[in-house]
């Protein structure tokens, strides 16, 4: 049952949840015992100092799914699309590329979709259906 704030209490037969809108806030709420648990991204978890991580217990992990997708205009030639693909896949190999990636929501690198577009999207659709 969603509650308005961490001060609210759910019905006695329910589990309450609230969205903090910030991984940092979620972590602080758990550490200060204002909430019992929180969900954050694995990359955000790894940014937490080891000393702090040692105070937390990982209850579960979800499988990795792409955070961003790159789309191209249908007006581009296959050669242009390939040039973009090659440049993005190599961006993490040089300083300028790493700087640009970091500025794009702390992205580490671009990867090909595992199993290709259709297989990856089929899995993402399945996960979406399971989450309803």
Coordinates of C-alpha atoms in Angstrom, one line a residue:
X1 CA 0.0 0.0 0.0
X2 CA 1.5 3.3 -1.0
X3 CA 1.8 5.9 1.8
X4 CA 2.2 9.6 1.4
X5 CA 5.3 10.0 3.5
X6 CA 7.6 7.9 5.7
X7 CA 5.7 9.2 8.7
X8 CA 2.5 7.5 7.6
X9 CA 1.8 3.9 8.7
X10 CA 0.1 1.3 6.5
X11 CA -2.8 -0.8 7.6
X12 CA -1.7 -3.5 10.0
X13 CA -2.2 -6.2 7.3
X14 CA -0.2 -4.2 4.7
X15 CA 3.3 -3.3 3.7
X16 CA 3.7 0.4 3.1
X17 CA 5.9 1.9 0.5
X18 CA 6.9 5.4 -0.5
X19 CA 8.9 6.8 -3.4
X20 CA 11.8 9.0 -2.3
X21 CA 12.6 10.3 -5.8
X22 CA 16.3 10.0 -4.9
X23 CA 18.6 7.0 -4.4
X24 CA 20.7 9.1 -2.0
X25 CA 17.6 9.8 0.1
X26 CA 16.5 6.2 0.0
X27 CA 20.0 5.1 1.3
X28 CA 19.8 7.7 4.1
X29 CA 16.4 6.6 5.1
X30 CA 17.6 3.0 5.5
X31 CA 20.8 4.0 7.4
X32 CA 18.8 6.2 9.8
X33 CA 16.2 3.5 10.2
X34 CA 13.4 5.7 9.0
X35 CA 12.4 2.9 6.6
X36 CA 13.2 -0.8 6.7
X37 CA 14.3 -1.3 3.1
X38 CA 14.9 0.6 -0.2
X39 CA 15.5 -0.2 -3.8
X40 CA 18.3 1.5 -5.8
X41 CA 20.3 0.9 -8.9
X42 CA 23.4 -1.2 -8.7
X43 CA 25.6 1.5 -10.1
X44 CA 24.3 3.8 -7.3
X45 CA 24.9 1.1 -4.7
X46 CA 28.6 0.9 -5.9
X47 CA 29.0 4.6 -5.3
X48 CA 28.3 4.2 -1.6
X49 CA 31.5 4.0 0.4
X50 CA 32.4 0.4 1.3
X51 CA 32.1 1.2 5.0
X52 CA 28.5 2.2 4.5
X53 CA 27.8 -0.7 2.1
X54 CA 29.0 -3.1 4.9
X55 CA 26.1 -1.9 7.0
X56 CA 23.5 -2.9 4.4
X57 CA 22.1 -6.3 3.3
X58 CA 21.1 -7.0 -0.3
X59 CA 17.8 -8.8 -0.2
X60 CA 17.4 -9.3 -3.9
X61 CA 18.7 -8.2 -7.3
X62 CA 16.9 -7.8 -10.6
X63 CA 18.4 -8.8 -13.9
X64 CA 20.2 -6.1 -15.9
X65 CA 18.2 -4.3 -18.5
X66 CA 19.3 -1.4 -20.8
X67 CA 18.9 2.0 -19.2
X68 CA 19.0 3.9 -22.5
X69 CA 18.5 3.1 -26.2
X70 CA 20.0 4.8 -29.2
X71 CA 17.6 5.5 -32.1
X72 CA 18.5 6.8 -35.5
X73 CA 16.6 8.6 -38.2
X74 CA 15.3 6.4 -41.0
X75 CA 16.8 9.0 -43.3
X76 CA 20.4 7.9 -42.4
X77 CA 22.3 5.7 -44.7
X78 CA 23.5 2.3 -43.5
X79 CA 27.1 3.7 -43.5
X80 CA 26.1 6.6 -41.3
X81 CA 24.3 4.3 -38.9
X82 CA 27.4 2.0 -38.7
X83 CA 29.6 5.0 -38.1
X84 CA 27.4 6.1 -35.2
X85 CA 27.4 2.6 -33.8
X86 CA 31.1 2.2 -34.0
X87 CA 31.7 5.6 -32.4
X88 CA 29.4 4.9 -29.5
X89 CA 30.8 1.5 -28.8
X90 CA 34.3 2.9 -28.7
X91 CA 33.4 6.0 -26.6
X92 CA 34.7 4.5 -23.4
X93 CA 38.1 3.9 -24.9
X94 CA 39.3 7.5 -24.9
X95 CA 39.2 10.5 -22.5
X96 CA 36.9 12.7 -24.5
X97 CA 34.4 9.8 -24.9
X98 CA 34.6 8.9 -21.3
X99 CA 33.9 12.5 -20.3
X100 CA 30.9 12.7 -22.6
X101 CA 29.6 9.4 -21.3
X102 CA 30.0 10.5 -17.6
X103 CA 28.1 13.6 -18.4
X104 CA 25.2 11.5 -19.8
X105 CA 23.8 10.3 -16.5
X106 CA 27.1 8.7 -15.4
X107 CA 27.0 6.2 -18.3
X108 CA 30.0 3.9 -18.3
X109 CA 29.8 2.7 -21.9
X110 CA 27.4 1.7 -24.7
X111 CA 26.9 -2.0 -25.5
X112 CA 25.1 -3.9 -28.2
X113 CA 21.8 -5.3 -27.1
X114 CA 22.4 -8.9 -25.8
X115 CA 20.8 -11.3 -28.4
X116 CA 19.9 -8.4 -30.7
X117 CA 17.0 -6.0 -30.7
X118 CA 14.1 -8.5 -31.0
X119 CA 15.4 -10.8 -28.3
X120 CA 16.1 -7.9 -25.9
X121 CA 12.8 -6.2 -26.5
X122 CA 11.0 -9.5 -26.1
X123 CA 12.6 -10.0 -22.6
X124 CA 11.8 -6.4 -21.7
X125 CA 8.2 -6.8 -22.7
X126 CA 8.0 -10.0 -20.6
X127 CA 9.4 -8.2 -17.6
X128 CA 7.0 -5.3 -18.1
X129 CA 4.1 -7.7 -18.2
X130 CA 5.3 -9.4 -15.0
X131 CA 5.5 -6.1 -13.2
X132 CA 1.8 -5.2 -13.8

